[in-house]
XYZ file of C-alpha atoms in Angstrom:
158
model
C 0.000 0.000 0.000
C 0.941 3.632 -0.250
C 1.132 6.086 2.616
C -0.411 9.396 1.594
C 1.296 12.386 3.202
C -0.635 15.624 2.864
C 1.827 18.504 3.162
C 1.857 22.286 3.210
C 2.179 25.328 5.384
C -0.046 26.242 8.282
C -3.559 27.133 7.201
C -3.538 25.215 3.907
C -6.059 22.643 5.138
C -3.775 19.609 5.321
C -5.217 18.273 8.598
C -8.820 18.669 7.468
C -8.231 17.040 4.091
C -5.940 14.259 5.353
C -8.403 13.310 8.099
C -11.326 13.291 5.646
C -9.308 11.225 3.169
C -8.413 8.659 5.839
C -12.076 8.409 6.833
C -13.178 8.038 3.207
C -10.628 5.294 2.522
C -10.957 3.556 5.885
C -7.265 4.046 6.619
C -5.410 5.013 9.803
C -4.746 8.752 10.217
C -1.873 10.597 11.865
C -1.890 14.275 12.669
C 1.870 14.730 12.481
C 1.773 17.694 14.847
C 0.656 15.315 17.603
C 4.148 13.779 17.584
C 5.962 17.066 18.258
C 7.756 16.910 21.593
C 6.618 19.456 24.201
C 9.741 21.574 23.620
C 8.875 22.012 19.924
C 5.288 22.956 20.730
C 6.420 25.453 23.369
C 8.898 27.006 20.965
C 6.308 27.441 18.211
C 3.605 28.636 20.603
C 6.053 31.324 21.732
C 6.416 32.421 18.101
C 9.831 30.915 17.336
C 10.369 28.870 14.208
C 11.800 25.393 14.567
C 15.293 24.653 13.349
C 16.263 21.539 11.430
C 17.748 20.197 14.664
C 14.307 20.582 16.272
C 12.563 18.913 13.351
C 14.687 15.795 12.726
C 13.581 13.829 15.841
C 9.938 14.755 15.162
C 10.210 13.716 11.509
C 11.822 10.477 12.668
C 8.768 9.778 14.835
C 6.450 10.502 11.900
C 8.530 8.193 9.712
C 8.314 5.416 12.323
C 4.516 5.717 12.392
C 4.441 5.560 8.597
C 6.585 2.408 8.545
C 4.138 0.788 10.986
C 1.022 1.971 9.093
C 1.862 1.387 5.437
C -1.710 2.188 4.412
C -1.925 5.370 6.489
C -2.740 8.968 5.734
C -0.597 11.632 7.380
C -0.910 15.394 7.798
C 2.631 16.761 8.065
C 4.132 20.064 6.940
C 7.180 18.324 5.354
C 8.230 21.636 3.859
C 11.690 20.723 2.566
C 12.736 18.006 0.138
C 15.224 16.663 2.693
C 12.377 16.146 5.195
C 10.357 14.309 2.564
C 13.415 12.225 1.661
C 13.518 10.975 5.260
C 9.776 10.223 5.293
C 10.084 8.370 1.985
C 12.380 5.809 3.654
C 9.250 4.429 5.390
C 8.167 2.741 2.144
C 5.842 3.648 -0.725
C 4.804 7.290 -0.193
C 2.688 9.726 -2.176
C 3.088 13.368 -1.179
C 0.183 15.703 -1.803
C 0.970 19.406 -1.464
C -2.039 21.599 -0.784
C -1.049 24.904 -2.346
C -2.861 28.072 -1.298
C -1.999 31.659 -2.322
C -0.376 33.649 0.467
C -3.206 36.215 0.872
C -5.695 33.379 1.354
C -3.409 31.694 3.903
C -3.148 34.940 5.858
C -6.932 35.328 5.827
C -7.453 31.777 7.054
C -4.914 32.113 9.830
C -6.396 35.429 10.969
C -9.781 33.709 11.316
C -8.499 30.524 12.994
C -9.240 30.211 16.702
C -7.823 27.942 19.355
C -4.810 26.675 17.427
C -1.411 26.625 19.108
C 0.489 27.565 15.927
C 0.677 31.369 15.683
C 0.044 33.091 12.360
C 3.354 34.920 12.809
C 5.210 31.745 11.816
C 3.700 31.667 8.327
C 6.554 33.713 6.847
C 9.171 31.234 8.106
C 7.144 28.336 6.720
C 6.760 29.973 3.319
C 10.509 30.651 3.259
C 11.254 26.994 4.036
C 8.742 25.522 1.579
C 10.299 23.676 -1.341
C 7.773 22.674 -4.019
C 7.342 18.997 -4.749
C 9.574 17.545 -7.389
C 7.912 15.641 -10.248
C 9.048 12.370 -8.624
C 7.425 13.124 -5.260
C 3.703 13.452 -5.814
C 1.064 15.990 -6.777
C 0.163 19.569 -5.967
C -3.511 20.424 -5.592
C -5.379 23.718 -5.397
C -6.150 24.411 -1.748
C -8.824 26.926 -2.715
C -11.098 23.989 -3.554
C -13.447 22.853 -0.808
C -12.236 20.074 1.488
C -14.906 17.793 -0.019
C -13.671 18.425 -3.572
C -10.057 17.871 -2.530
C -10.971 14.667 -0.733
C -12.810 13.429 -3.835
C -9.806 14.261 -6.011
C -7.330 12.578 -3.688
C -9.427 9.486 -3.054
C -9.023 8.647 -6.749
C -5.252 8.958 -6.518
C -4.829 7.007 -3.295
C -6.704 3.812 -4.125
């Protein structure tokens, strides 16, 4: 089977779409943010961007989950190619980047309530984002509704 990893910056809808896709396909779901250690969460909540040194252990935990759930669906920022290269060592992986124009991301984040990730970190995420290579997966339009995206992705993930 193929693990589907839905990637993108904060506010793109990756958690919503990945969760809906897992439900639709009857597959296990991982919210990658749930595996961040408390120190990473505290750092981001305080408005500081994570460094690669902060991210590698977290990505390793996500990769371990993927290796144990080879039919899973994961929501994970996976902004850089090197991060995705690590995740790909878990087995057969399809990356799906939900791409949203920056003004729309800013609007979404301004309206989001109760999330620990501050909108102020969007700039650092956009700076770190490396688009998917043609060998990694697909990029989809995050301006589509979650239902439309889920429909589109369910066809790819079967």
